[in-house]
Amino acid sequence: MRNLPPLRALHAFEAAARHGSFKAAAVELGVTPTAISHQIRLLEEICGRKLFQRRPRPLALTSAGARLFPILRNGFDLLAGSLAALAEPDFQAPLRVTSPNAFASRWLVPRLPKWREARPAEPLEIIGTDAVLDLRAGAADVAIRYTRRPPVGFASQELCRDSFFPICSPRLLASDGRAIERAADLLRYPLIHFDWMNRDPDAPTWHRWLATARSIDPDLIPDKAWDLSFREEVHAIDAVVAGQGIAILSDVVVGRELENGSLVKAHPLSLPGYSFYVVWMHHSPRSAVMESFLAWMRSVI
């Protein structure tokens, strides 16, 4: 262990030597001049040398004090600078973006090459998770939140709103050879379900879609059992892409597949979805790169 004097004594000596005054040192440190004098006497006892010439006035350093002062001054300056640097945000670090898994894998990740083209000096770290990470605790810098309303207590902007359709691979429809002319025709195919972990009773599930479609097609069975069920939305999407059945999916999450024709809407009846919000802390020190990220997302939606 280092054999060092008390930090208070070192601090008192450095301030008094810098100001040339016990009184000014006391004002800076928020103590009395008597407390400053006491700490300096303690330091002198530890060093075995006088550090100040108290008489005649003005206050002056002894030769020992003059040797000690620049060492402490430089040391405190270095310590203060290092702590200040630690407190400053690391602008070279990646912008950490948390997003629901399905949106991250199907929407965000395929578009990242465009971000690297536009902002090669601003790296991203994508955190795909359906858990709501705590931005206040520093778990991420910015979040994509999928919800009906803007999150309270944060800065946010709505990116887009989605709708849910029965969606499948065109190969699945071609394998049957018959056109889908009514909602009940979907029951000829395997229905793929995935869990809505938020337990929203109004979530756009097969149960709700079939109940809604029954108003236009009374032959529908509203409580038909699912042929495949997944815990994760991304796995249900993978099964649909593989031609294993039809799922009620977001037209935003699988928008790229709908656009290139690898997936199609099996029926035009839709259910309302939610909104994707870009969310960040008010007065964030990384607000500039966050605004760049938001502007870029709007440009590629």
PDB file of C-alpha atoms in Angstrom, residues 167-172 192 230 235-249 254 262-264:
ATOM      1  CA  ILE A 167     -49.266 -13.207 -45.707  1.00  0.00           C
ATOM      2  CA  CYS A 168     -47.650 -16.218 -47.340  1.00  0.00           C
ATOM      3  CA  SER A 169     -45.255 -17.368 -50.021  1.00  0.00           C
ATOM      4  CA  PRO A 170     -46.667 -17.331 -53.562  1.00  0.00           C
ATOM      5  CA  ARG A 171     -45.272 -20.870 -53.893  1.00  0.00           C
ATOM      6  CA  LEU A 172     -47.714 -22.014 -51.208  1.00  0.00           C
ATOM      7  CA  ILE A 192     -49.071 -20.039 -38.468  1.00  0.00           C
ATOM      8  CA  PHE A 230     -44.032 -20.042 -32.440  1.00  0.00           C
ATOM      9  CA  HIS A 235     -39.469 -17.708 -36.456  1.00  0.00           C
ATOM     10  CA  ALA A 236     -43.032 -17.405 -37.716  1.00  0.00           C
ATOM     11  CA  ILE A 237     -41.786 -15.145 -40.517  1.00  0.00           C
ATOM     12  CA  ASP A 238     -39.071 -17.661 -41.422  1.00  0.00           C
ATOM     13  CA  ALA A 239     -41.705 -20.390 -41.639  1.00  0.00           C
ATOM     14  CA  VAL A 240     -43.870 -18.239 -43.908  1.00  0.00           C
ATOM     15  CA  VAL A 241     -40.922 -17.441 -46.182  1.00  0.00           C
ATOM     16  CA  ALA A 242     -40.201 -21.190 -46.370  1.00  0.00           C
ATOM     17  CA  GLY A 243     -43.739 -21.787 -47.654  1.00  0.00           C
ATOM     18  CA  GLN A 244     -44.976 -23.614 -44.545  1.00  0.00           C
ATOM     19  CA  GLY A 245     -48.208 -21.677 -44.115  1.00  0.00           C
ATOM     20  CA  ILE A 246     -49.958 -18.322 -43.743  1.00  0.00           C
ATOM     21  CA  ALA A 247     -49.405 -15.900 -40.849  1.00  0.00           C
ATOM     22  CA  ILE A 248     -50.872 -12.546 -39.835  1.00  0.00           C
ATOM     23  CA  LEU A 249     -47.826 -10.312 -40.351  1.00  0.00           C
ATOM     24  CA  VAL A 254     -42.023  -7.855 -44.174  1.00  0.00           C
ATOM     25  CA  SER A 262     -41.134 -13.284 -52.261  1.00  0.00           C
ATOM     26  CA  LEU A 263     -44.212 -12.880 -50.039  1.00  0.00           C
ATOM     27  CA  VAL A 264     -47.769 -11.866 -50.961  1.00  0.00           C
TER      28      VAL A 264
END
